[in-house]
Every structure is written in C-alpha cells, then in structure tokens.
Amino acid sequence: MNRLDGREWNELRSIQIETDYLKHPEGSVLISFGQTKVICTASIEERVPPFMRGEKRGWIAAEYSMLPRATETRNIREAARGKLTGRTMEIQRLIGRALRAVVDLKLLGERTVWIDCDVIQADGGTRTASVTGAFIALAMAVQSYHEQGKFKGFPITDYLAAVSVGLDAEQKTILDLAYSEDSQANVDMNVVMTGNGEYVEVQGTGEEASYTRGQLNDMLDTAETGVYEIIQLQKQVIGPAAASIEEKFSDDGSGRMV
Amino acid sequence: MNRLDGREWNELRSIQIETDYLKHPEGSVLISFGQTKVICTASIEERVPPFMRGEKRGWIAAEYSMLPRATETRNIREAARGKLTGRTMEIQRLIGRALRAVVDLKLLGERTVWIDCDVIQADGGTRTASVTGAFIALAMAVQSYHEQGKFKGFPITDYLAAVSVGLDAEQKTILDLAYSEDSQANVDMNVVMTGNGEYVEVQGTGEEASYTRGQLNDMLDTAETGVYEIIQLQKQVIGPAAASIEEKFSDDGSGRMV
Amino acid sequence: MNRLDGREWNELRSIQIETDYLKHPEGSVLISFGQTKVICTASIEERVPPFMRGEKRGWIAAEYSMLPRATETRNIREAARGKLTGRTMEIQRLIGRALRAVVDLKLLGERTVWIDCDVIQADGGTRTASVTGAFIALAMAVQSYHEQGKFKGFPITDYLAAVSVGLDAEQKTILDLAYSEDSQANVDMNVVMTGNGEYVEVQGTGEEASYTRGQLNDMLDTAETGVYEIIQLQKQVIGPAAASIEEKFSDDGSGRMV
Amino acid sequence: MNRLDGREWNELRSIQIETDYLKHPEGSVLISFGQTKVICTASIEERVPPFMRGEKRGWIAAEYSMLPRATETRNIREAARGKLTGRTMEIQRLIGRALRAVVDLKLLGERTVWIDCDVIQADGGTRTASVTGAFIALAMAVQSYHEQGKFKGFPITDYLAAVSVGLDAEQKTILDLAYSEDSQANVDMNVVMTGNGEYVEVQGTGEEASYTRGQLNDMLDTAETGVYEIIQLQKQVIGPAAASIEEKFSDDGSGRMV
Amino acid sequence: MNRLDGREWNELRSIQIETDYLKHPEGSVLISFGQTKVICTASIEERVPPFMRGEKRGWIAAEYSMLPRATETRNIREAARGKLTGRTMEIQRLIGRALRAVVDLKLLGERTVWIDCDVIQADGGTRTASVTGAFIALAMAVQSYHEQGKFKGFPITDYLAAVSVGLDAEQKTILDLAYSEDSQANVDMNVVMTGNGEYVEVQGTGEEASYTRGQLNDMLDTAETGVYEIIQLQKQVIGPAAASIEEKFSDDGSGRMV
Amino acid sequence: MNRLDGREWNELRSIQIETDYLKHPEGSVLISFGQTKVICTASIEERVPPFMRGEKRGWIAAEYSMLPRATETRNIREAARGKLTGRTMEIQRLIGRALRAVVDLKLLGERTVWIDCDVIQADGGTRTASVTGAFIALAMAVQSYHEQGKFKGFPITDYLAAVSVGLDAEQKTILDLAYSEDSQANVDMNVVMTGNGEYVEVQGTGEEASYTRGQLNDMLDTAETGVYEIIQLQKQVIGPAAASIEEKFSDDGSGRMV
C-alpha cells in the first residue's frame, strides 16, 4: 500500500456533496472527490434544439469548463481563446450521452435540460466527478418538475455514476486516480454505470502503452465496487428523487447494485 | 425605508469573505455581497506580455466570467459563443485598471498578476464585488511573494474597494444595489476608491435617463461611506498583507479613510 | 498657460461640422475636434433586434471603428483580427447608451437607428467627438423621417454632447485633451450631458493614479462649460431638427443650458 | 444470419488497401472498409510542437475530416463553419493517441508525423478505418526514413489496427458495423489493439442504452478476431516495414496475434 | 520545345475522368489533369439560400478545398485555422459564377446545387480542373433529376470548361501549366469558355510583371484550342446529359466549337 | 447616348483627387470617381512578413474595406461579423498584386508598404478607384522616403491605374460603370494597366452571361483610353514622384501611353 495520499488501491477519495448549492438553477450541487471540486447545475428550458422540434422528445445537453486557475498552472480561458479544446468537447459529449442513457426522453417532453459542470478545483477525475454530480443536479431538477406535475411519468430510469480506474507505473490497478497518479499512469479508464450494474460507457486508454485482457478485467471489477459506493451516496443526498427512481424498478430487481 | 430586502437606503448587503478558497492559486477568495458570489484568484506569472518586455515593470491583467446559470435564466457560455460580450470586456478592463492604480508596477518586477473573477451566483453588483475580492486575492498573493523576499519593496500602495450606488425609480439614492433594484434604477454608478479616500474610477450611467449635479454628489457621498466599511472588512481578512500596506503610508496620514 | 497647442486650460479645440457628408445615409456628418476627424452616420432600419420584437419600442445601436492609419502607427484592422477589441466594445456601448438617454424609444416606433462612427484621423477625444457627431447625424435622420410624418411625435427629447476633461501630469485640470495630452494625463474623464445640463454619463479613470473629490468637482465644472459650447454649435448645424427638439421643452425651461 | 449486406455477425466487410496513393506525402493509402473510403497520409516534419522542444522526442499529431458529400446528406464544411465539431475533435485525438502507443517517440527524434485522415465516402466505421489506414501510412513513411538511415532504431514497436463492434437492436453482437447498422445499434464499441493482442483503446458507448458485463465480454472477443484479420492484411501491404517491425519482437513472442 | 514534362507549348496534359466516383452525391467525378486530381461533386438541395426565397429561381454554390498534403509541403487545414484563405474564397467564387453562366436558374427551380471541389493532389491548374470537373458533376446530377421529370426544361444551356495559359520566364506562351511551370511564369491566365466559344471568365494576372496586347491575344488563342479539346472529352463522358444539352442548341449552330 | 448620368459610352466619370488627405500616413489620398469615394493610405513599416525575412526584398500588402453605410442599404461590418467576405478578400488581393507589378521589391528593401483602401461612399468601381488611388498614395509615400535617401534607387518602375468596362443589358460597351450600370451589366471587366500600356490584370466576368472575342476586344480598347486619361491625372497630382518615375523610363520610350 503505497498511494501518495495513503489510500488503499481500491479506495475512493473522500466524496462531499452539497446540494442546492446555487439559488437560480432548478438543480445544483457542489461535488468534491478529494481535492477535485465541481459545481454541477441542471437548467430546464421549455424547448428543444431546432433539429428535434416536433419529435415529442426532450434532450439533455452538457457543457463543461474549468476555471483558469483550477489547475496548478493557469490555463487560458476557452472564451478568450475563442474556441473549445478537444478535451472539453470530448468531456461534455460524454456527460450528455451518459445522462441520456438513464432518462426516458419521451417522458421528459419537449424540454432541454442543460447540464453545466464547472470545475473550480482540479485534482484528477474531473470528468467522473462531473458525471456523478451532474446526475444529482439532474435528479433534483427533474424531481422538482415532477412534484409540479409537469411529467406524465418520472423520466429518470436509474441511478448513474462514474469513476476512474487505471494501471499505475508498476502496472497495478488503482481506483479513483488523483492528478499525481493520473499523470503517471500507463492506463486511464473511465467507467460510467447505472444502478442496475450495467455499463453506459467504458473508455480505457493506454497512454503510450497497452494493456491485456486480464488487466482490463481487473480494472472493470475495481470500477464496479467504486461505482457501487458512489451510488449509495447519491441515493442519500437526492432524497425524494431517489424514491421516484426506485418506483421505476421492477419488483424482482434481481442483480441490482442498489 | 422600503428596499425589497429591508435594508436602509445607505446600507450594504451582508459581505462574506472566505480567503484561501482554492488550493492552487497564489491568492484566492470567495466573496459574497448578499446573494452575489464571486471566486477571485490571483496568479503570479514570472513574465510580462510581449509589449512590455524589457521595461522592468510588471502588469496586472484581469479576466471576468459568469457561470451560465449564475443568473435567473441561463446564459450562453462565451466559450461556446466563441467571443466575449462587450459587457465582459468592459468589466475585465475595469478590474485590471483599478488594481493597477494601487500597485507600484516597478516594484512588482517583470511579472504578470492574472486576476480571475468568476461569478458563480449573480444578484447585482458583480463588478464591484469582483474589484473588492480581486484586491484581496492580489494582496494575499503579493504578500506571499513578499514573504519569500521576491520584491525590493511591497508593491501594493493602498487598499482598494468598489461599491455601486444608484437612483431608484423614485430618484432616491440607494447603496449597493441588488439585481431587482439595479434592473429598475434610473442611474447606476460604480465607484472605486483607495484607502486614502481618493477615486480610481467613477462610472455613472443614466439608463435612458439623466441626473443632476446634486444627485451626483449625493451618490458620491453615499458610495464613500460604503467603500469605507468594505475596506475595514478587507483589512481584517488580509492579515499580514494589511501590515505591509500600512507601512507604505506616510506618518501623518491625515484624511485617510482607514 | 502651457498647453502644447497654445490653448487655455479650459479651451476647446476648433470644432468643424460638415453635415450631409455622405449621400446614402439618412443622416451623416464629418466632425472634427482639432485633428480628430470622425464620420458619423445614422441609418434607420424598419425593424428592431429579435429580443425587442413586439415591444412597440425602437432601439439605437452604435458601432465604432478606426481606420488602420487613423493613428500614428498603423493598427491591425479588427476585421482582419476577427474580433473587436475591448476598447471598441466599450466605446460603442457608450455611444448607443448615451443617445438612448435623449430618445423616446416609444415614439421612435419599431425601428432601429444604426449609428456608425468611423474615425478617419485620431488625435485624442475620439469617443467624445463620436457621441457629439452621432447626435447630429441622429437628429438629422430623425428630422427627415419626422418631416415625412413617420412618427407620432418627435422622438428626440434633448440635445446631447460629450467632452473629455482630465488632470495633466502636474495635476492641473485641462479640457478636451489632444492625444499628446491624453497619453500623459493622470486622470481621463469623459462627460456626456444633455441640453438641460444633466449628466448621462460620467466616466473618470485614474491611469495608475487616483484623484480627490475636489479634483473631481473641478473637472465636472470644466466639462460643463465645454459641453455648453458644443451644444451651441450643434444647435446651429442641425437647423429644423433644433426647432423640433425645442418644441419638446417645457415653457419655463429654468436652468437649461441651451 | 440477417445482416443487411448478407454478412455473418462476426464477419468483416471487404477491406481494400491501395498504398502510395498520392505522390507528395511520405506515406499514403486509400483504405476501404466496404463502402467506407478514407485517404490516410503521413507527413514527416523536421520539428516538434513548441511545448515539446528540447525534449529529444518526437510527436504524432492526427487530423480527421470528411468531404461534405461523404455522407448521404451534405454536411457543412468545418472550414466554412469556422470550427471543428466535437465529433471530429474526438476522432482525431483518438487516432493520434492510438498511433503514439506503438511508436517509440525517442527513436522518432525531434520530428512530428502529421497524420491526415480524409473520409471521401462514409458508410460507418470511419474512425476504425482511419486508425487502421493511418497505421499503414505511418509505417510506410517511417520505413522510408528508416531506409535513409534517419533513425537510431526503427521507431514503430508493433502493428496497430482498429475495428468496431456493437449490439444490434436485438442485443446481438455484430462486427464492423455499416452505417445502417450503426444508426440502429444499442451499443457501439471501438477497439484498438496491437499485434501483441493488447488493448490501446476500448470505447464502448450505450446509445440511450446500457450493457452488461457479459455483453461487454462478447464484444471484446469478437473485436479481437476482427483486429487479427485486419493486421494480417496490414502485414501484407506494408512490405519492408513489416520486416522492420517484426525485428523488434522478442524471440519467444508467445501469445502474439501476428 | 523544352517543357519539363516533354509537352509541346500548346499541349494539354493527359486528362482522366472517372464519373460516378462516389455513391452518395447526385453527380460526382474524379478528374485528373496530369498529376492534379480533384474530386468534384454536385449535391442538389430542395431549397435556396434565404436571400433568394420566393424568387422562383435556383442557385449554384461552390466550395473548394485542398487536402493538407495535396501539395509538396503540408498545408494547415482551413478548418483548423478557423477561416478560409483568400485564395480559396477567390476560387470557389469563380467556380460558382462560371457554372451559373451556363445554367438557366429559372428552369432549375427553387433548388440549390452545391458544388464541392476537393483537390486530393495538386500540380498546378487546380482551379481550371475544378471548373471542368464541376461542370461534369453538375451535368450528371441535373440529368438524373431531368430523367425523373423534375424540371420544366433541361436547365443547362451549354458546355463549360476552363484551362490555364501563361507566359513562361522566356515570355513564351504555354498551355495548361503544371506547378513547376506556374511557379516560374510571368503571367498566369485562366480562361473559362462555353461550348459556343464564348468567354465566361478571363483572368490574366502578371506576377510582378506585365504583358502586352499581343501576348494577351496569343494566350487567348491558345486557351481556345485547349478548351475545345476539353469540351470534346466532357461530351464523351456525360452521355445522356450531352444529348440534353445539345437539344438546346439552335439549328444552325454556326460557329460553335462543339 | 443614353447613360443614366448623361455620359458618353466611353466617358469617365469626373475624377477628383485630394492628396495628403490625412496627417499620419506616409502617403494618403481621397479619390473620387463620380460618387465613389475612397480613402487610400500607404504606411511604410520597417520589416517584412515572417515568410520573407532575410530575402532582402520588400512587400506590398493591401487591405480594403467599406464603411457600413457606404452603400444604399447598410452592410454588416466585417469586424462585427468576425470575418472578411470573399469579395473583400478578392479585392485586396488584386490591389496588392497590381501594385507589386510596378515596384522593384529589391529596391524597396526589407520593408512592408501597407495599403489601406477604405470606401466611404460606393457607387460602382470601388476596386478600380482603389487601385488608382492606392498607386498615388504609394508613390507619395515612396517619394518621401526617397527624398530622405532611404532607397538605393527609386523603387517604382511605372505608373499604374485601373478602370472598369462592361457590356450593358443591350450588349453595348460602356466605360467606368456606375453602380446602377454595374448591377444591370451582362459583363463586368476590370483592367489594370501600366504607364507603358501593358496589362497587369484583366478580369472579365460574365454575369450569368458570356461574351465573344470581338466584345472582349472592344472592351479592352475602351479600357485603354480610360486608363490613359487616368494616368494623366495621376501624373499631375503626384508631382516630384512623377519625375522620379519618369527617370526610370528608357530614352526612346516608344509606344508609351504617358
């Protein structure tokens, strides 16, 4: 056991979740995975993008950004640069796609939920913290509309959380990488799973390296335990939204993680 | 006395200041003026912009942004839009210019201090909260370099704070306007002052309206009392940096606000 | 008395105004403040921006630019650069806002007046020359529509002019700064006033410097005499539009500058 | 067996590879996976990007684009739009990252290899065809430099190929999806592997759907057989470069796919 | 006779034309003038640009691009740069304008034909190859719509082809310049002509040089013979479209080139 | 004789030239061709663009723009739009290329001459007025440097002027088209010629029309007489620069226009 912050190889960092963090958005949360801190908000707009008009379905669009000094050295603002980096594009596409996998877009109606994930402090795992926090903001926004009777049925179908896992420089599997670990890792994998224990997204990348099927399996096993823990936390903080989600589960629920 | 939030006409909102808010920047603060919340950071870079190279002087550059859902309805991100709005440009130019008025750029040396003001929640007065918070982040960053012996002398020459003042729909002077007041005001004035009671910036704008010299004078009197109170708060939170600033004052100090 | 061009401290530069300078715009003027020359045009468009549709009000939008060689060294064109500088944004926002303060937007009807200020030669005070010239172009465009019976009432409510004032390197107040003065000044203030002697905009900025309340008062007094002179000139050149404006004044008119 | 084009569920489309397709680039290929056709080129530049100067390592940068009418309905050119889409960014980042995993950047020296993948006809699987073709162009460009004695050792360490795999609407695993299959699939997975049978990239995405661990395993098994076949083809077309790569393999080579 | 590739001064390079080159576009061709290779496609869209709506006329819009490694040294992609170069703009405007000269836009109906010319290999004369190939793609797309009875009459009124001609360093006239010739030429002229032997576009440019009326005449004579040959080739490859065009010619047809 | 403004078919509009129009540029002129008015300036910068460094040659770069209300309806500023139109690009490339044809870039030394042509009022022929005026500004700027002994020899080798010519709706040749003529013309041709009667640029464009060789010849004949007249005017206004140019002519000068 020799992780820099004293964690076990399969141990998550301390996760803090402060819901209703901002007053304007329909749902908002400040989520921390260790020193990584992200403000996630969900804003419901009563219309869909032009390409979806008339389809009687909703949409979930996500945007991601980092404060210039979220990182050790200051980054140039994308607004000043005039365009988004590829990394930002990739992350915000991932967040939107992941959330859409647990939402019944027909039940959402012709509405767009805008998810904004703004990293105020970065220490590795900003995309997994963003997906995890975004789900909470989304659930709370949707629950508040649900309580106002705006949906025909509760549109969220399951929990959703994400975690990172990787192979360190000595090829050992580690869970929830901090920045100092991530920058040294041979393999970096992000896993997004539902409460039902299914995958929504698996992205495993060798950094000038490759990995075997056995290593892939170890990483997936480890990620699963991490996601399970995180969903337990989500369940606690979203309160009534959790009840609404669970009503959606079929009676048997065999094999569910949560 | 009929302000919406029960304040007197010349009463500031509650001001909260949390210093060392982020771990990476040399100076950082979360400042709230009522419901308006801004993260201000100061990042010191060991070089100056190209146009200043070789001048043996430093520079202070400021950037300002709002989270999309800092406001009641969601704003399009400037990074997504690909360019800054005129409002953002105007505010960030104001912040940089104001701070440069209380910094001896020669003592700063060939360094740039990047000031980032990111509004996470907006309820009026974001630019004055930004100037006020940015001064604190700057003072703390500069003090930390000062303690490392990096300057020939402490480069900050005085305190600096800002407040808004205006004429409401009934032409009455009010201090520190919340958004609901600002959107109804006939005149909106931002005043930036030093600890010595001098003006660095006065910007008074009629919104499809004009104002008399008498009204201007009333607004300036009111702003002065507000700035005085705010500087008292700054003084408390910046600790050792306050001592460094005050050593710069001449002995008599007659007429100083602080 | 030691201004570089021999003027008294409170003396304006020679102001030349050539109305109907271009054939296409509804109103146009070439205005010179000394060596500063600006082409100002007013173009009336029979619709408003999308965000105002259906409000039964008009809008005044202003754009400002400088020819690349208006200045001593050639500037890169903003069109080539692909974006506006902050300075341009700030000035064009000021021009639009100032003009809207003397226009009854309801009487204007659902129309946009586009104001274009193009500096062909710059020698300090381009923004005050622009506001002053833009008012003339606006008045002439509006008068021509008025004569065609397109308004329910004349929509301009008062004269409007602007002047700069500042503190020179020896802290003396000077009026209408030429570029050589402006670049040395400690304080630069732009004052926009109506014919009624009221303020529409006061912007006083210390350039790495601050100023006292007494100095502020001196600058405001000086600016007022400058604006008064300029409005006299406007009155002469706009002819029938002046009569239309003056009909709007109440009988007593006590305390009016013009 | 009911794929639209009559293939077995685990059957690749016909793959055509035309090397030395263009006269200017150091390496070039026209690769087809069925109706999907991509021109891949490798251009060697004798310098590295600014952020890598002096590190004595090379770099591989990839760019990806589609002709406007590569697809059934015409797409707006990204050059006309003025910015890249997120999809393009994501794909070109994937191509560059994948190739870097089989290149010893130190042996490459301070050079950049630019990989350009231009899709002239799209029918699903453009990113996997691009990775596969880009490897060939890279190998041929590197071999030609190698023959000129420009490297201390052959910098490519292994073969590299990619294939797509997915779950169709009936949750059955299918290999190498054509567009008509891809647009109906529940899960879309791209797998990039080395000649050694290791993973460089696994990206499995539920499209408004999720998938189980068992399904993930089936897809990985299927992808592996596809990659194995493709690498056999690569080996045939790259000729002398294949010999150079194989010299790098250790003697035993146990478990190698090729 | 000393052209680098052994051609006579008035000899075209070998021209290859592969029609129906791509499966999606209504018309497509791969055209080669020697080593210059361009993919030209014609896409018919059932609407016109906003500025033409309701005019009961169609439009032809052209876009031009080069693959980054079409040239000897790699060019930065215009999509990466974020804007088109002046050269690209000039060429695509020329292509669109030239084609519109032989199309009856009223017979086209309220449709836009998008012409895309993508240079995959450049060796001089890309714009003339583009015009020539674009005409073929257009003719084939229009013929296919014509066969479906979508037009009131066949909208193409004549053949159209282009060729380059120039003065080499010794002031001798040469036809169809390859890149090595073009980069040394004193004068570069592009001539676009109809099947009727008339000019649609003549653009003759001295490259830091000028030319006499006699030289201009020689170049025009030479271009005419080149265009004549090219139109013969077009006629062969477009098959039924040629018949449709020729039906448009008046009976006598005196003086026609084809 | 039936031109709208009463001119003969081969008659130029009245041409006015005001030299030294602005105080900052090395050369400047306000040129009018009838109602078309363009400010042309020449700015000499003591360096060349990066791609030319060390070549011991100079460069001439041109930029062109129109004030938004130079035209009958207001145009959106290219700076606001964030990019140049194709038309602007085309014109500024033409101006630069044309001027370079009469300048010995080696004699210019490692300097860039920036030509700025800003159309303040447009009534047809802005590009030919720009070329003509730009030559005057260039000649005056170069002459002033020449008088300061900055060149080894006078770098301008000949006069340069441009004129438009066209075929009207009745296929008649007309010289120097005003906007009302240009917008109706079948063919629009711009001809740039030297004082020696040679062509630098011929651009003849059918507007949804074509033209015969005979018509081309008529247009060229007519353009030549127009250019001749314009060069006479240039000669008068550029004074000492004319003498410097003429010293460059060989003794016989047989066949020279001027």
Short mmCIF file of N, CA, C and O in Angstrom, two decimals, chain C residues 26 43-47 56-58 104-113 140-156 244, chain F residues 69:
data_model
loop_
_atom_site.label_atom_id
_atom_site.label_comp_id
_atom_site.label_asym_id
_atom_site.label_seq_id
_atom_site.Cartn_x
_atom_site.Cartn_y
_atom_site.Cartn_z
N GLU C 26 -29.35 58.23 -43.92
CA GLU C 26 -30.42 59.17 -43.59
C GLU C 26 -29.85 60.43 -42.91
O GLU C 26 -30.36 61.52 -43.08
N SER C 43 -28.45 55.42 -39.71
CA SER C 43 -29.21 54.65 -40.70
C SER C 43 -30.46 54.12 -40.02
O SER C 43 -30.36 53.46 -38.99
N ILE C 44 -31.61 54.38 -40.58
CA ILE C 44 -32.84 53.92 -39.96
C ILE C 44 -33.33 52.65 -40.64
O ILE C 44 -33.46 52.60 -41.86
N GLU C 45 -33.52 51.63 -39.84
CA GLU C 45 -33.96 50.34 -40.35
C GLU C 45 -35.35 50.07 -39.80
O GLU C 45 -35.60 50.29 -38.61
N GLU C 46 -36.24 49.57 -40.64
CA GLU C 46 -37.64 49.42 -40.22
C GLU C 46 -37.88 48.12 -39.45
O GLU C 46 -38.84 47.40 -39.72
N ARG C 47 -37.02 47.80 -38.51
CA ARG C 47 -37.28 46.67 -37.62
C ARG C 47 -36.35 46.76 -36.41
O ARG C 47 -35.36 47.49 -36.45
N LYS C 56 -43.16 47.38 -29.23
CA LYS C 56 -43.60 48.71 -29.68
C LYS C 56 -42.62 49.81 -29.28
O LYS C 56 -43.03 50.94 -28.97
N ARG C 57 -41.36 49.46 -29.26
CA ARG C 57 -40.34 50.45 -28.97
C ARG C 57 -39.23 50.30 -30.00
O ARG C 57 -39.06 49.23 -30.58
N GLY C 58 -38.48 51.35 -30.19
CA GLY C 58 -37.34 51.28 -31.11
C GLY C 58 -36.06 51.02 -30.35
O GLY C 58 -36.05 50.78 -29.14
N ASP C 104 -36.96 59.14 -27.05
CA ASP C 104 -38.16 58.45 -26.55
C ASP C 104 -38.35 57.25 -27.48
O ASP C 104 -38.84 57.38 -28.60
N LEU C 105 -37.95 56.07 -26.99
CA LEU C 105 -37.91 54.90 -27.86
C LEU C 105 -39.31 54.47 -28.30
O LEU C 105 -39.48 53.85 -29.35
N LYS C 106 -40.32 54.84 -27.50
CA LYS C 106 -41.69 54.51 -27.94
C LYS C 106 -42.09 55.34 -29.14
O LYS C 106 -42.66 54.83 -30.09
N LEU C 107 -41.75 56.62 -29.10
CA LEU C 107 -42.08 57.47 -30.25
C LEU C 107 -41.30 57.04 -31.50
O LEU C 107 -41.75 57.25 -32.63
N LEU C 108 -40.14 56.46 -31.30
CA LEU C 108 -39.33 56.01 -32.45
C LEU C 108 -40.07 54.91 -33.22
O LEU C 108 -39.90 54.75 -34.43
N GLY C 109 -40.90 54.16 -32.50
CA GLY C 109 -41.60 53.04 -33.14
C GLY C 109 -40.67 51.85 -33.31
O GLY C 109 -39.50 51.90 -32.92
N GLU C 110 -41.19 50.77 -33.89
CA GLU C 110 -40.37 49.56 -34.03
C GLU C 110 -39.32 49.73 -35.12
O GLU C 110 -39.42 49.13 -36.19
N ARG C 111 -38.37 50.56 -34.86
CA ARG C 111 -37.27 50.84 -35.79
C ARG C 111 -35.94 50.78 -35.04
O ARG C 111 -35.87 51.06 -33.86
N THR C 112 -34.89 50.45 -35.77
CA THR C 112 -33.54 50.55 -35.21
C THR C 112 -32.82 51.69 -35.91
O THR C 112 -32.85 51.78 -37.14
N VAL C 113 -32.22 52.56 -35.14
CA VAL C 113 -31.29 53.52 -35.75
C VAL C 113 -29.88 52.99 -35.51
O VAL C 113 -29.47 52.78 -34.37
N MET C 140 -30.56 64.60 -37.59
CA MET C 140 -30.91 64.88 -38.98
C MET C 140 -31.69 63.73 -39.60
O MET C 140 -32.63 63.97 -40.37
N ALA C 141 -31.33 62.52 -39.26
CA ALA C 141 -32.07 61.37 -39.78
C ALA C 141 -33.49 61.38 -39.23
O ALA C 141 -34.46 61.17 -39.97
N VAL C 142 -33.60 61.63 -37.94
CA VAL C 142 -34.92 61.62 -37.30
C VAL C 142 -35.78 62.77 -37.85
O VAL C 142 -36.97 62.60 -38.12
N GLN C 143 -35.15 63.92 -38.03
CA GLN C 143 -35.91 65.06 -38.57
C GLN C 143 -36.47 64.72 -39.96
O GLN C 143 -37.61 65.05 -40.27
N SER C 144 -35.66 64.04 -40.77
CA SER C 144 -36.14 63.75 -42.13
C SER C 144 -37.32 62.78 -42.10
O SER C 144 -38.29 62.94 -42.84
N TYR C 145 -37.27 61.81 -41.18
CA TYR C 145 -38.42 60.91 -41.04
C TYR C 145 -39.62 61.67 -40.48
O TYR C 145 -40.77 61.42 -40.84
N HIS C 146 -39.32 62.59 -39.56
CA HIS C 146 -40.38 63.39 -38.93
C HIS C 146 -41.11 64.20 -39.99
O HIS C 146 -42.34 64.27 -40.00
N GLU C 147 -40.34 64.77 -40.91
CA GLU C 147 -40.95 65.60 -41.96
C GLU C 147 -41.81 64.75 -42.89
O GLU C 147 -42.72 65.25 -43.53
N GLN C 148 -41.50 63.45 -42.95
CA GLN C 148 -42.33 62.55 -43.77
C GLN C 148 -43.51 62.01 -42.95
O GLN C 148 -44.22 61.12 -43.41
N GLY C 149 -43.68 62.53 -41.73
CA GLY C 149 -44.83 62.15 -40.92
C GLY C 149 -44.77 60.72 -40.40
O GLY C 149 -45.80 60.09 -40.14
N LYS C 150 -43.55 60.19 -40.21
CA LYS C 150 -43.46 58.79 -39.80
C LYS C 150 -43.56 58.56 -38.29
O LYS C 150 -43.60 57.43 -37.84
N PHE C 151 -43.51 59.63 -37.50
CA PHE C 151 -43.58 59.46 -36.04
C PHE C 151 -44.86 60.09 -35.51
O PHE C 151 -45.35 61.07 -36.06
N LYS C 152 -45.32 59.59 -34.36
CA LYS C 152 -46.47 60.23 -33.70
C LYS C 152 -46.05 61.53 -33.02
O LYS C 152 -46.86 62.41 -32.76
N GLY C 153 -44.78 61.63 -32.68
CA GLY C 153 -44.23 62.85 -32.09
C GLY C 153 -42.74 62.80 -32.30
O GLY C 153 -42.18 61.73 -32.55
N PHE C 154 -42.08 63.92 -32.19
CA PHE C 154 -40.64 63.95 -32.45
C PHE C 154 -39.92 63.19 -31.34
O PHE C 154 -40.05 63.52 -30.18
N PRO C 155 -39.17 62.15 -31.68
CA PRO C 155 -38.68 61.27 -30.61
C PRO C 155 -37.44 61.74 -29.87
O PRO C 155 -37.09 61.14 -28.86
N ILE C 156 -36.78 62.81 -30.32
CA ILE C 156 -35.59 63.26 -29.58
C ILE C 156 -36.03 64.27 -28.53
O ILE C 156 -36.76 65.21 -28.83
N SER C 244 -37.49 71.25 -33.78
CA SER C 244 -38.29 70.11 -33.33
C SER C 244 -37.95 69.74 -31.88
O SER C 244 -38.82 69.40 -31.08
N ARG F 69 -22.20 52.16 -44.14
CA ARG F 69 -23.21 52.89 -44.89
C ARG F 69 -22.62 53.57 -46.12
O ARG F 69 -23.12 54.60 -46.58
#
